[in-house]
XYZ file of C-alpha atoms in Angstrom:
774
model
C 36.427 6.413 16.394
C 37.012 9.803 18.753
C 38.403 13.229 17.716
C 40.890 13.749 20.592
C 43.580 15.522 18.592
C 44.881 17.724 21.511
C 44.976 14.610 23.998
C 46.820 12.687 21.463
C 49.536 15.102 20.909
C 50.195 15.382 24.723
C 50.144 11.619 24.939
C 52.482 11.433 22.127
C 55.193 12.847 24.759
C 54.853 9.508 26.505
C 58.219 8.707 28.697
C 60.285 6.070 26.560
C 61.323 4.391 29.862
C 57.916 2.815 30.475
C 58.032 -1.107 29.698
C 55.467 -3.708 29.636
C 56.656 -6.848 31.920
C 57.894 -9.648 29.398
C 57.589 -7.042 26.061
C 61.374 -7.407 25.132
C 61.791 -7.879 21.466
C 63.113 -11.557 22.023
C 59.718 -12.561 23.666
C 57.468 -11.340 20.738
C 56.441 -14.152 18.222
C 55.682 -11.563 15.572
C 57.351 -8.554 14.132
C 55.660 -5.294 14.980
C 54.078 -3.632 12.050
C 52.301 -0.580 11.134
C 48.984 -0.180 9.075
C 47.363 2.940 7.519
C 43.681 3.266 6.643
C 42.125 5.861 4.813
C 38.429 6.636 6.300
C 35.572 8.294 4.581
C 35.827 11.544 6.682
C 36.838 14.741 5.036
C 37.523 17.821 6.934
C 35.902 21.329 6.879
C 35.934 23.461 5.339
C 37.201 22.732 1.978
C 37.562 18.608 1.976
C 41.259 18.983 1.555
C 42.041 16.908 4.343
C 41.326 13.120 4.949
C 41.300 11.318 8.306
C 43.695 8.540 8.445
C 43.802 5.874 10.996
C 47.003 4.071 11.971
C 47.165 0.843 13.746
C 50.506 -0.745 15.113
C 50.100 -4.282 15.743
C 52.065 -6.708 17.715
C 53.264 -4.260 20.220
C 53.270 -4.878 24.019
C 53.757 -1.359 24.962
C 50.880 1.007 26.414
C 51.572 3.681 23.846
C 53.663 5.101 21.323
C 54.238 7.791 19.061
C 54.112 8.017 15.022
C 55.586 10.387 12.794
C 54.104 10.686 9.098
C 56.124 12.020 6.253
C 54.955 12.805 2.290
C 57.144 11.164 -0.693
C 59.528 14.292 -0.331
C 60.224 13.490 3.357
C 58.039 16.462 4.728
C 56.704 15.942 8.049
C 52.887 15.962 7.718
C 52.061 15.352 11.472
C 52.857 13.061 14.438
C 50.037 11.046 16.127
C 50.004 9.570 19.767
C 49.369 5.893 19.638
C 47.318 4.574 22.400
C 46.024 1.061 23.248
C 42.904 -0.055 21.806
C 42.197 -4.007 22.029
C 45.081 -5.804 20.703
C 46.758 -2.928 18.914
C 47.784 0.536 19.245
C 45.841 3.230 17.512
C 46.140 6.586 16.426
C 44.848 8.985 13.464
C 45.729 12.137 11.752
C 44.258 14.526 9.035
C 46.403 14.176 6.046
C 46.007 16.040 2.627
C 43.253 14.396 0.314
C 44.640 15.110 -3.124
C 44.298 11.766 -4.714
C 46.455 8.620 -3.979
C 49.501 9.262 -1.574
C 52.448 7.389 -0.770
C 53.508 7.798 2.868
C 56.155 6.631 5.067
C 56.007 6.505 8.898
C 58.480 6.159 11.782
C 56.709 4.366 14.871
C 58.331 4.289 18.255
C 57.410 2.806 21.434
C 58.583 2.063 24.827
C 60.620 -1.414 25.111
C 60.855 -1.645 21.142
C 64.638 -0.747 20.983
C 64.186 0.523 17.345
C 62.219 2.722 15.180
C 59.718 0.736 12.928
C 59.980 2.342 9.263
C 56.683 1.614 7.153
C 55.780 2.647 3.677
C 51.996 3.175 2.933
C 49.748 4.046 0.119
C 46.504 5.852 0.946
C 43.651 6.289 -1.296
C 40.996 8.706 -0.567
C 37.507 6.929 -0.236
C 34.202 8.087 -1.653
C 32.863 11.415 -0.575
C 29.435 10.329 0.690
C 26.136 12.711 0.851
C 23.747 11.623 3.282
C 20.075 12.657 2.615
C 17.693 12.484 5.668
C 14.361 12.167 5.164
C 12.609 13.638 8.222
C 9.125 12.582 7.984
C 6.655 11.754 10.810
C 3.261 10.296 11.126
C 0.770 12.548 9.414
C -1.926 11.040 12.027
C 0.402 11.976 14.953
C 0.731 15.499 13.533
C -2.806 15.970 13.158
C -3.739 14.568 16.440
C -1.110 16.925 18.078
C -1.859 19.987 16.598
C -5.535 20.009 16.120
C -5.599 19.309 19.830
C -3.876 22.861 20.603
C -5.767 26.332 20.796
C -5.182 28.207 17.500
C -2.293 30.431 18.531
C -0.402 27.526 20.304
C -1.047 25.365 17.349
C 0.818 28.116 14.986
C 3.716 28.224 17.236
C 4.102 24.371 17.405
C 3.798 24.153 13.669
C 6.504 26.714 13.204
C 8.642 24.815 15.422
C 8.138 21.798 13.464
C 9.018 23.524 10.408
C 12.302 24.528 11.941
C 13.563 20.889 12.758
C 12.729 20.297 8.942
C 9.581 18.126 9.990
C 7.541 16.517 7.050
C 4.309 14.553 6.983
C 4.396 10.848 6.345
C 0.775 9.586 4.793
C 2.205 5.827 4.586
C 2.704 4.591 8.367
C -0.061 2.296 8.597
C 0.597 -0.136 5.710
C -1.330 -3.140 7.154
C -4.428 -0.926 7.043
C -3.830 0.334 3.669
C -4.418 -2.974 1.576
C -7.848 -3.170 3.489
C -8.956 0.478 2.157
C -11.712 0.525 -0.477
C -10.699 2.469 -3.881
C -11.519 5.912 -2.697
C -10.140 5.921 0.614
C -6.863 4.532 -0.938
C -6.766 6.895 -3.850
C -7.154 9.733 -1.400
C -4.458 8.213 1.262
C -2.876 11.511 2.566
C -5.180 13.891 2.505
C -5.019 14.830 5.939
C -1.202 15.186 5.312
C -2.192 17.641 2.532
C -4.455 19.587 4.692
C -1.640 20.204 7.099
C 0.655 21.337 4.409
C -1.971 23.746 3.284
C -2.921 25.014 6.582
C 0.261 24.891 8.948
C 2.965 24.819 6.317
C 4.109 21.293 7.161
C 5.178 19.825 3.684
C 4.127 16.279 2.645
C 7.252 14.308 2.544
C 8.887 13.666 -0.816
C 10.487 10.379 0.285
C 8.822 7.069 1.691
C 10.559 4.189 3.255
C 9.361 0.407 3.313
C 11.115 -1.715 5.901
C 11.862 -5.351 5.405
C 8.577 -7.197 5.481
C 6.528 -4.335 4.736
C 5.470 -5.227 1.270
C 3.218 -2.499 -0.441
C 0.747 -3.164 -2.963
C 1.734 -2.566 -6.374
C -1.025 0.166 -6.832
C 0.641 2.444 -3.845
C 2.846 3.935 -6.634
C -0.638 5.912 -7.564
C -0.816 7.404 -4.132
C 3.029 8.052 -4.061
C 2.566 9.951 -7.556
C -0.351 11.938 -6.305
C 1.329 13.230 -3.374
C 4.678 14.052 -5.269
C 6.826 11.518 -3.848
C 10.037 11.551 -5.476
C 11.969 8.884 -3.842
C 11.177 5.412 -2.160
C 13.619 3.954 0.034
C 13.313 0.001 0.504
C 15.304 -1.938 2.994
C 17.235 -4.375 1.016
C 20.905 -5.962 1.831
C 21.719 -6.632 -1.894
C 20.382 -6.252 -5.375
C 19.452 -3.603 -7.552
C 20.399 -0.391 -5.940
C 18.324 2.147 -7.951
C 15.385 1.537 -10.145
C 12.377 3.261 -11.687
C 8.907 2.089 -10.018
C 6.366 2.465 -13.053
C 2.926 3.689 -11.871
C -0.392 3.118 -13.827
C -0.603 6.687 -14.340
C 2.801 6.786 -16.095
C 4.627 8.441 -13.243
C 7.527 6.802 -11.869
C 9.095 7.461 -8.343
C 12.718 6.357 -7.951
C 13.450 3.571 -5.747
C 16.830 3.393 -3.550
C 17.692 0.286 -1.898
C 18.910 1.222 1.873
C 21.009 -1.398 3.589
C 19.353 -2.471 7.193
C 19.941 0.187 9.990
C 19.650 3.095 7.804
C 17.135 4.826 9.967
C 17.607 7.475 12.311
C 17.533 5.102 15.128
C 19.682 2.601 13.626
C 22.449 5.342 12.954
C 22.185 6.852 16.561
C 21.374 10.373 14.899
C 20.884 12.747 17.639
C 23.185 10.676 20.170
C 26.394 13.005 19.535
C 29.242 13.126 16.817
C 31.324 10.475 17.963
C 28.446 7.825 18.187
C 26.926 8.916 14.766
C 30.372 8.770 13.119
C 30.993 4.944 14.509
C 27.680 4.071 13.089
C 27.718 5.643 10.007
C 31.114 4.641 9.013
C 30.203 1.033 9.799
C 26.890 1.284 7.864
C 28.677 2.795 4.795
C 31.884 0.606 4.854
C 30.194 -2.842 5.626
C 27.055 -2.796 3.818
C 27.409 -5.234 0.817
C 24.979 -3.212 -1.018
C 27.259 0.012 -0.730
C 30.363 -2.263 -1.475
C 28.645 -3.339 -4.889
C 30.297 -1.773 -7.877
C 26.890 -0.911 -9.266
C 26.223 1.339 -6.418
C 27.120 4.674 -7.747
C 27.329 7.730 -7.108
C 28.062 7.767 -3.404
C 24.539 9.194 -2.039
C 22.478 7.674 0.325
C 19.117 8.164 1.795
C 18.341 7.824 5.579
C 15.028 7.993 6.980
C 13.557 9.239 10.328
C 11.833 6.426 12.439
C 11.289 8.434 15.482
C 8.875 11.146 16.937
C 8.805 14.796 15.700
C 10.151 15.845 19.343
C 13.438 13.602 18.488
C 14.138 15.790 15.241
C 15.289 18.828 17.410
C 18.128 16.764 18.574
C 19.009 15.325 15.333
C 18.951 18.647 13.702
C 21.380 19.995 16.344
C 23.538 17.012 16.124
C 23.678 17.349 12.230
C 24.643 20.971 12.629
C 27.611 19.845 14.553
C 28.685 17.121 12.433
C 28.809 19.431 9.434
C 30.892 21.962 11.284
C 33.541 19.086 11.463
C 33.104 17.089 8.424
C 32.752 18.241 4.758
C 31.824 14.468 3.824
C 29.955 12.627 4.714
C 27.764 15.528 4.371
C 24.373 15.432 6.022
C 21.321 17.258 4.323
C 17.495 17.322 5.222
C 14.860 16.330 2.648
C 16.890 17.267 -0.249
C 15.100 14.686 -2.289
C 15.064 16.151 -5.591
C 18.579 16.776 -5.502
C 19.102 12.955 -4.585
C 17.113 11.960 -7.602
C 18.558 14.311 -9.884
C 21.940 13.351 -8.983
C 21.396 9.613 -9.310
C 19.496 10.165 -12.611
C 22.272 12.302 -14.037
C 24.758 9.653 -13.399
C 22.803 6.494 -14.570
C 20.742 8.250 -17.382
C 18.647 5.804 -19.160
C 20.355 2.828 -17.713
C 18.336 2.818 -14.940
C 15.998 -0.469 -14.803
C 12.239 -0.427 -14.241
C 10.199 -2.348 -12.092
C 6.474 -2.953 -12.188
C 6.393 -3.824 -8.281
C 8.817 -3.618 -5.354
C 8.201 -7.087 -4.342
C 5.636 -9.250 -6.209
C 6.347 -12.421 -4.334
C 5.586 -11.880 -0.614
C 2.195 -12.038 1.012
C -0.158 -8.967 1.080
C -1.152 -9.482 4.741
C 1.482 -9.009 7.613
C -0.403 -9.481 10.514
C -3.891 -11.396 10.962
C -7.145 -9.389 10.203
C -9.775 -9.005 12.773
C -13.094 -10.371 10.486
C -15.458 -8.467 12.783
C -13.461 -5.210 12.433
C -13.145 -5.620 9.121
C -16.792 -6.256 8.281
C -17.527 -2.631 10.070
C -14.969 -1.062 8.208
C -15.984 -2.318 4.737
C -19.514 -1.458 5.650
C -18.708 1.676 6.579
C -16.757 2.487 3.385
C -19.378 0.913 1.311
C -21.923 3.271 3.183
C -19.924 6.560 2.558
C -19.521 5.823 -1.216
C -23.256 5.294 -1.580
C -23.950 8.407 0.437
C -21.492 10.316 -1.842
C -23.260 9.129 -5.111
C -26.569 9.728 -3.541
C -25.459 13.457 -2.725
C -23.994 14.067 -6.175
C -27.675 13.514 -7.524
C -29.851 14.231 -4.596
C -27.962 17.510 -3.774
C -28.532 18.821 -7.115
C -32.206 18.475 -6.835
C -32.137 19.872 -2.977
C -28.843 20.758 -1.607
C -30.617 20.931 1.945
C -31.856 17.215 1.848
C -29.293 15.045 -0.471
C -30.963 11.843 0.360
C -33.060 9.009 -1.502
C -36.080 10.708 -0.220
C -35.412 13.598 -2.443
C -35.281 11.472 -5.676
C -38.105 8.920 -4.763
C -40.523 11.715 -4.219
C -39.920 13.008 -7.500
C -40.012 9.931 -9.557
C -42.739 10.451 -12.550
C -45.560 7.970 -11.407
C -48.665 7.705 -9.843
C -48.362 4.280 -8.626
C -46.520 3.146 -5.311
C -43.531 1.301 -5.843
C -39.895 0.902 -4.618
C -36.805 3.127 -6.059
C -33.994 0.556 -6.312
C -30.535 2.563 -6.213
C -27.514 0.713 -7.718
C -24.184 2.353 -6.446
C -22.159 -0.162 -8.639
C -20.264 0.977 -12.028
C -22.143 -1.931 -13.647
C -25.802 -2.552 -14.530
C -27.300 -4.886 -11.906
C -29.880 -7.653 -12.023
C -30.632 -9.450 -8.550
C -33.162 -10.831 -6.352
C -34.329 -7.934 -3.611
C -36.974 -7.358 -1.265
C -39.157 -4.253 -2.040
C -40.396 -1.773 0.642
C -43.757 -3.736 0.465
C -41.966 -6.700 1.767
C -42.257 -8.866 -1.353
C -39.168 -10.413 -3.000
C -38.794 -9.352 -6.832
C -36.085 -10.079 -9.397
C -35.071 -6.615 -10.489
C -33.373 -6.451 -13.839
C -31.029 -3.965 -15.628
C -30.788 -1.325 -12.940
C -28.481 1.370 -14.491
C -25.204 1.910 -13.206
C -24.749 4.661 -10.826
C -28.312 5.125 -11.267
C -31.840 3.709 -10.009
C -34.913 2.149 -11.322
C -38.336 2.434 -10.178
C -40.647 -0.831 -9.573
C -44.181 -0.725 -8.995
C -45.873 -2.608 -6.155
C -48.306 -5.305 -7.046
C -51.457 -5.408 -5.170
C -51.160 -9.198 -4.724
C -47.862 -10.750 -3.998
C -46.956 -12.362 -7.525
C -43.994 -14.445 -6.006
C -43.849 -16.345 -2.767
C -41.436 -19.142 -1.713
C -42.817 -22.671 -1.738
C -43.322 -24.601 1.298
C -39.878 -26.286 2.011
C -39.552 -29.984 1.735
C -36.617 -32.101 2.662
C -33.889 -32.161 0.121
C -30.126 -32.049 -0.573
C -30.178 -31.180 -4.065
C -31.512 -28.088 -6.278
C -31.224 -27.062 -9.803
C -31.822 -24.181 -11.860
C -31.092 -23.314 -15.568
C -27.624 -22.077 -14.661
C -26.340 -24.826 -12.196
C -26.969 -27.746 -10.474
C -26.154 -27.854 -6.612
C -25.700 -30.991 -4.203
C -25.044 -31.056 -0.505
C -23.020 -33.623 1.723
C -25.511 -35.700 3.738
C -23.036 -35.735 6.825
C -21.428 -32.159 6.768
C -23.840 -30.150 4.916
C -21.023 -28.751 2.680
C -21.410 -28.432 -1.170
C -19.996 -31.561 -2.729
C -21.078 -30.702 -6.292
C -21.639 -27.354 -8.199
C -22.110 -28.158 -11.775
C -22.773 -25.751 -14.926
C -25.692 -26.719 -16.725
C -24.658 -25.450 -20.170
C -21.564 -27.612 -20.223
C -21.236 -30.037 -17.482
C -18.500 -28.478 -15.897
C -18.130 -29.428 -12.381
C -16.470 -26.977 -9.903
C -15.753 -29.044 -6.716
C -12.868 -31.365 -6.647
C -14.032 -35.055 -5.978
C -13.446 -36.737 -2.708
C -12.886 -33.751 -0.786
C -14.496 -31.802 1.732
C -16.379 -29.686 -0.699
C -17.626 -25.983 -0.752
C -18.446 -24.122 2.512
C -16.846 -26.887 4.424
C -16.357 -26.142 8.347
C -14.532 -28.267 10.854
C -16.041 -30.966 13.017
C -19.566 -29.939 11.738
C -22.410 -32.346 11.081
C -25.807 -31.945 9.196
C -28.860 -32.237 11.143
C -31.561 -31.673 8.537
C -31.968 -29.811 5.106
C -34.935 -28.254 3.306
C -35.394 -27.279 -0.176
C -37.826 -24.530 -1.283
C -37.945 -22.180 -4.909
C -39.364 -19.142 -6.033
C -40.993 -19.791 -9.208
C -38.728 -18.809 -12.280
C -36.330 -17.120 -10.171
C -34.620 -18.909 -7.855
C -33.967 -22.236 -5.473
C -32.941 -22.376 -2.172
C -31.298 -24.817 0.459
C -31.575 -24.137 4.137
C -29.753 -26.501 6.651
C -29.340 -26.717 10.091
C -25.854 -27.869 11.002
C -24.245 -28.566 14.596
C -20.719 -27.486 15.496
C -18.296 -29.037 17.647
C -19.191 -26.942 20.664
C -22.919 -27.971 20.203
C -23.736 -24.573 18.716
C -26.400 -24.669 15.782
C -25.421 -23.373 12.513
C -28.028 -22.195 9.859
C -26.537 -22.425 6.479
C -28.593 -20.935 3.481
C -27.559 -21.739 -0.098
C -29.462 -19.802 -3.217
C -29.105 -20.504 -6.667
C -30.720 -18.460 -9.453
C -32.617 -19.079 -12.780
C -30.685 -16.349 -14.751
C -27.434 -15.328 -12.396
C -24.405 -17.363 -12.952
C -23.344 -17.572 -9.105
C -24.792 -18.889 -5.736
C -24.783 -17.109 -2.670
C -24.050 -18.934 0.832
C -24.542 -17.635 4.309
C -23.809 -19.290 7.554
C -25.449 -17.879 10.917
C -24.742 -18.882 14.383
C -25.554 -17.864 17.887
C -21.931 -18.089 19.149
C -19.911 -14.944 20.256
C -19.081 -12.332 17.540
C -15.409 -12.739 18.440
C -14.986 -16.280 17.167
C -13.542 -17.045 13.762
C -14.237 -19.872 11.463
C -12.084 -21.415 8.865
C -14.406 -22.172 5.884
C -12.652 -24.341 3.180
C -13.633 -24.437 -0.580
C -12.036 -27.416 -2.461
C -12.264 -26.455 -6.230
C -11.442 -28.712 -8.868
C -8.289 -26.786 -10.414
C -4.693 -27.651 -10.508
C -2.037 -25.276 -10.180
C -4.831 -22.382 -10.735
C -3.413 -18.745 -11.500
C -5.108 -16.639 -8.861
C -6.106 -12.773 -9.335
C -7.963 -10.478 -7.013
C -8.949 -7.193 -6.490
C -6.718 -4.768 -4.382
C -7.139 -0.881 -4.020
C -7.142 0.760 -7.346
C -6.394 -2.304 -9.308
C -5.684 -5.874 -9.163
C -2.753 -8.399 -8.462
C -1.879 -11.861 -9.703
C 0.038 -14.649 -8.674
C 0.790 -18.243 -9.325
C -0.497 -20.759 -6.352
C 0.335 -21.501 -3.731
C -0.381 -18.073 -2.261
C -1.005 -17.399 1.511
C -3.003 -14.654 3.334
C -3.776 -12.471 0.438
C -6.424 -9.798 1.008
C -8.891 -9.127 -1.739
C -11.482 -6.365 -2.019
C -14.786 -7.753 -3.970
C -13.294 -10.941 -5.883
C -10.971 -13.487 -6.142
C -10.578 -15.128 -9.652
C -8.833 -18.720 -9.959
C -8.159 -19.692 -13.775
C -6.909 -23.046 -15.246
C -7.744 -24.843 -18.087
C -9.525 -21.869 -19.807
C -11.887 -22.206 -16.791
C -12.646 -19.610 -14.166
C -14.329 -19.594 -10.897
C -15.243 -16.226 -9.245
C -15.225 -16.036 -5.299
C -16.056 -13.297 -2.818
C -16.172 -13.494 0.890
C -18.122 -10.477 1.992
C -17.018 -10.593 5.739
C -13.403 -10.885 5.571
C -10.923 -10.181 2.976
C -8.241 -12.590 3.889
C -7.758 -15.998 1.931
C -5.050 -18.493 1.144
C -5.179 -20.817 -2.090
C -2.942 -23.987 -2.300
C -1.773 -25.326 -5.550
C -4.606 -28.069 -5.546
C -7.026 -25.290 -5.696
C -8.392 -25.598 -1.984
C -9.331 -21.961 -1.163
C -9.353 -21.092 2.976
C -11.281 -18.257 4.356
C -11.193 -17.093 7.879
C -14.584 -15.150 8.887
C -16.669 -14.471 12.022
C -18.394 -17.815 12.942
C -21.639 -16.084 14.081
C -22.174 -14.636 10.434
C -20.339 -15.221 7.174
C -21.537 -14.812 3.643
C -19.854 -15.977 0.485
C -20.639 -15.743 -3.322
C -19.159 -18.281 -5.899
C -19.668 -17.894 -9.532
C -18.414 -19.150 -12.983
C -16.371 -17.070 -15.328
C -17.922 -15.433 -18.452
C -16.029 -16.515 -21.022
C -16.795 -13.733 -23.487
C -15.516 -11.091 -21.263
C -12.981 -12.647 -19.197
C -11.113 -9.419 -18.410
C -14.110 -7.480 -16.902
C -15.800 -10.516 -15.457
C -14.616 -10.543 -12.148
C -15.021 -6.722 -11.648
C -18.860 -7.048 -12.577
C -19.181 -9.967 -10.289
C -17.327 -8.215 -7.542
C -19.445 -5.038 -7.875
C -22.683 -7.479 -8.058
C -22.135 -8.158 -4.526
C -22.612 -4.723 -3.242
C -25.949 -4.013 -1.614
C -28.485 -2.095 -3.337
C -30.502 0.657 -1.500
C -34.316 0.944 -1.564
C -36.817 3.729 -0.863
C -40.548 3.776 -1.228
C -41.904 5.857 -4.045
C -45.215 7.337 -2.928
C -46.692 7.768 -6.451
C -49.108 10.278 -5.079
C -48.325 13.065 -7.925
C -46.636 13.438 -11.012
C -43.082 14.648 -10.786
C -40.129 15.381 -13.063
C -37.603 12.612 -12.524
C -37.556 9.730 -14.934
C -38.507 6.025 -13.927
C -34.675 4.819 -14.506
C -31.334 6.510 -15.170
C -27.649 6.782 -14.549
C -26.296 9.952 -12.938
C -23.811 10.269 -15.737
C -23.040 7.983 -18.837
C -19.730 6.806 -19.116
C -18.143 4.379 -21.781
C -17.811 1.347 -19.788
C -15.978 -0.867 -22.278
C -13.179 -1.818 -19.526
C -13.760 1.151 -17.852
C -15.020 1.310 -14.001
C -16.261 4.191 -12.125
C -14.541 4.226 -8.688
C -16.534 7.019 -7.370
C -18.297 10.101 -7.769
C -18.776 12.713 -5.072
C -19.451 16.148 -4.395
C -16.320 18.250 -4.270
C -14.487 18.951 -1.142
C -14.707 22.698 -1.708
C -18.358 22.408 -2.800
C -17.366 23.314 -6.388
C -18.848 20.800 -8.632
C -18.531 16.723 -8.659
C -15.434 14.542 -8.700
C -15.557 11.676 -10.825
C -13.013 8.946 -10.571
C -12.261 6.526 -13.585
C -10.126 3.381 -14.023
C -9.279 1.388 -16.791
C -9.535 -2.301 -15.814
C -8.415 -4.045 -18.949
C -4.836 -2.524 -19.562
C -5.755 -0.335 -22.730
C -4.931 3.374 -22.995
C -7.533 5.410 -24.702
C -9.920 8.378 -24.093
C -13.108 7.643 -22.179
C -16.279 9.685 -23.261
C -18.651 10.948 -20.233
C -22.128 11.948 -21.256
C -24.715 13.826 -19.410
C -27.229 11.404 -17.735
C -29.665 12.344 -15.178
C -27.107 15.148 -14.580
C -25.405 17.481 -17.291
C -22.247 19.704 -16.766
C -20.800 22.888 -18.395
C -17.087 22.745 -17.692
C -14.740 20.021 -17.110
C -10.960 19.630 -15.939
C -8.502 17.090 -14.693
C -7.665 17.255 -10.936
C -5.301 14.886 -8.712
C -6.825 12.423 -6.289
C -6.909 15.322 -3.538
C -8.938 17.438 -5.954
C -6.132 19.880 -6.557
C -6.011 21.666 -10.150
C -3.614 20.313 -12.794
C -4.234 23.002 -15.034
C -5.635 20.299 -17.669
C -8.874 21.711 -18.869
C -11.090 19.066 -20.818
C -13.243 20.578 -23.878
C -17.014 20.072 -23.318
C -18.467 19.288 -27.089
C -22.201 18.775 -27.338
C -22.234 17.961 -23.535
C -19.860 15.067 -23.320
C -16.080 15.112 -22.531
C -12.914 12.777 -23.305
C -11.199 11.672 -20.368
C -7.511 10.402 -21.300
C -6.842 6.898 -19.251
C -3.677 5.167 -19.392
C -3.479 1.371 -19.044
C -4.723 0.426 -15.562
C -4.540 4.071 -14.745
C -6.825 6.155 -12.509
C -8.081 9.817 -13.550
C -10.098 12.157 -11.423
C -12.187 14.755 -13.216
C -13.998 17.983 -11.676
C -17.227 18.494 -13.403
C -18.631 22.128 -12.996
C -22.178 23.944 -13.839
C -23.795 20.698 -12.901
C -27.436 20.668 -13.178
C -30.571 18.205 -13.634
C -30.679 17.321 -17.201
C -33.578 18.765 -19.301
C -35.735 16.521 -21.095
């Protein structure tokens, strides 16, 4: 569509003597006809004029003239008709006051007569287009922070002038790999840019086709104040609420394919924009659906911050010409309010945007993942230690500070447990001895003395393919070294499917030798040498425990770190339900599932039985309907833990199992003098009936500690937090970016009640923190 009014008027005087060879009326097989089409373009300044297109079909002339009359035969305008493809084309601005009946007179060289036609024109919808001009927060930070102070302020002002907002969800592939705390605090850099440079965090985010967000992303969206979520979709429900575990609901808008700044050629000029926008609005099945009402649409910017200047200039020219479709920038609240006001309580509610697509969209590098996960785990532990040790000695917030103040005269080891559940495990103390440590408090530590003479040593290894403990019986395959039987002793339940490759099965691997050893009253161990297809030797160690309901598997090889192994686990379940931990929650699906990404646990459930699984060195796994779990891991070193579910606590068992795989941290206790700290204790005491502590960290601004709690059983309640090794005097709810919400929590007898919604997360700032007395 081209706006060429003056040109058309001049061309309308085209001489009537021009004749197209062979264009006589007797040669035409069809009679000429004129068609009128109302467009969606309304004229400035008051939208009283509507752009109407006219097409003259089956006319062999190079051009013609069309006069348009009202029902009262008032001349409304004259349009020049020019050749466009197989028809002649012209356009006029005509009154837009409801349905109109028009008559036209069409003349063209060679027709020999005037073509009279009647038309009924119904004005179209008056569209409002809202452009969300978000750009990558990472790009903004990188660009602005590289500039000197003055230039940074000038550049930030230019970005604000073109309506730039900061999008914190550009790297969706990485979001699902984040641990709970980094995930919840997603967008903290964007918040800092908003606070320091005035570039606001976007209030609208967009998920293109194939970008399937985790259900828990709604928590991060609510935390950032996101009002609207755009989802690329060709058909289906146009508007719905996306329910968050924290009882906040962003509004989800379906966006037909092409609804981006690049897809609609925003910034390419008014004529090109008009052609793309008109086609998008008039041909998208979603917009043609009777359920799509009111006529508002979200367009998302998918380019750079530099391209925004062109878009803003083009939009100004557009709005100077057209009253509708109108273009506004970042009017997200207005868009949301208009839809809600129209649909009211009839908007449907969804728990997730898409619960059937895989969680991973691209292959995961297991080596890079291992480094990333170790860094996240170390940072979480560092924050926990800093929360306690920093209270004792702000200059040295380390385990050394804690260990040196343990009240004992006997040397030993401080075992620090960063998980939110009590721990019992086999550890190697700082004097080199292996010892089974029991009931190390959650988010706390326990002191274990060193013995003058080693009490427990592994027995001399002997040949063997089987081992048994009070918990389970394990048998390996004599040909491959895979686990062909893993049986629970209490009821004889067999976890491995018969006549399969077993558990920890590697392709083209043969067993060279295997030896068994045991640690009296603590553990049994099988250590095997397996030969790979390329001749590489793989050392496999399987450890079972007398009092722990799981086994540990470790495979080591001397191959390159870049090589990836496919490790198979054939569990004896038919059509199991699969649940797995994701950032700030869990997901659940029926088999088969492909390429899901888990944090600390996967649970397979069938016939009232559960198996719990953790791959420590890669999060990616697939599970078939036959219970075959396939994991990709670094061939040079990969570790797994497999356990039986605890029936008496099925809802929390996966979480306890998963957190038990996190490493404990050890430090020697000198025991040279009596100090003030007790020999064991938790930093804080939390009512843990179905509640997990995702993190505890010093506040970013240095004022107190920030505690993150989550309900993991789907029950809304108030959770009690009491003093442990530390006590506090004030408490208030904050958001995940540690900004105040204005909700103070009463401290009664040293404790607070923290409100938690079902599956929800709460962040609490604790102030006036000090070491507990007595």
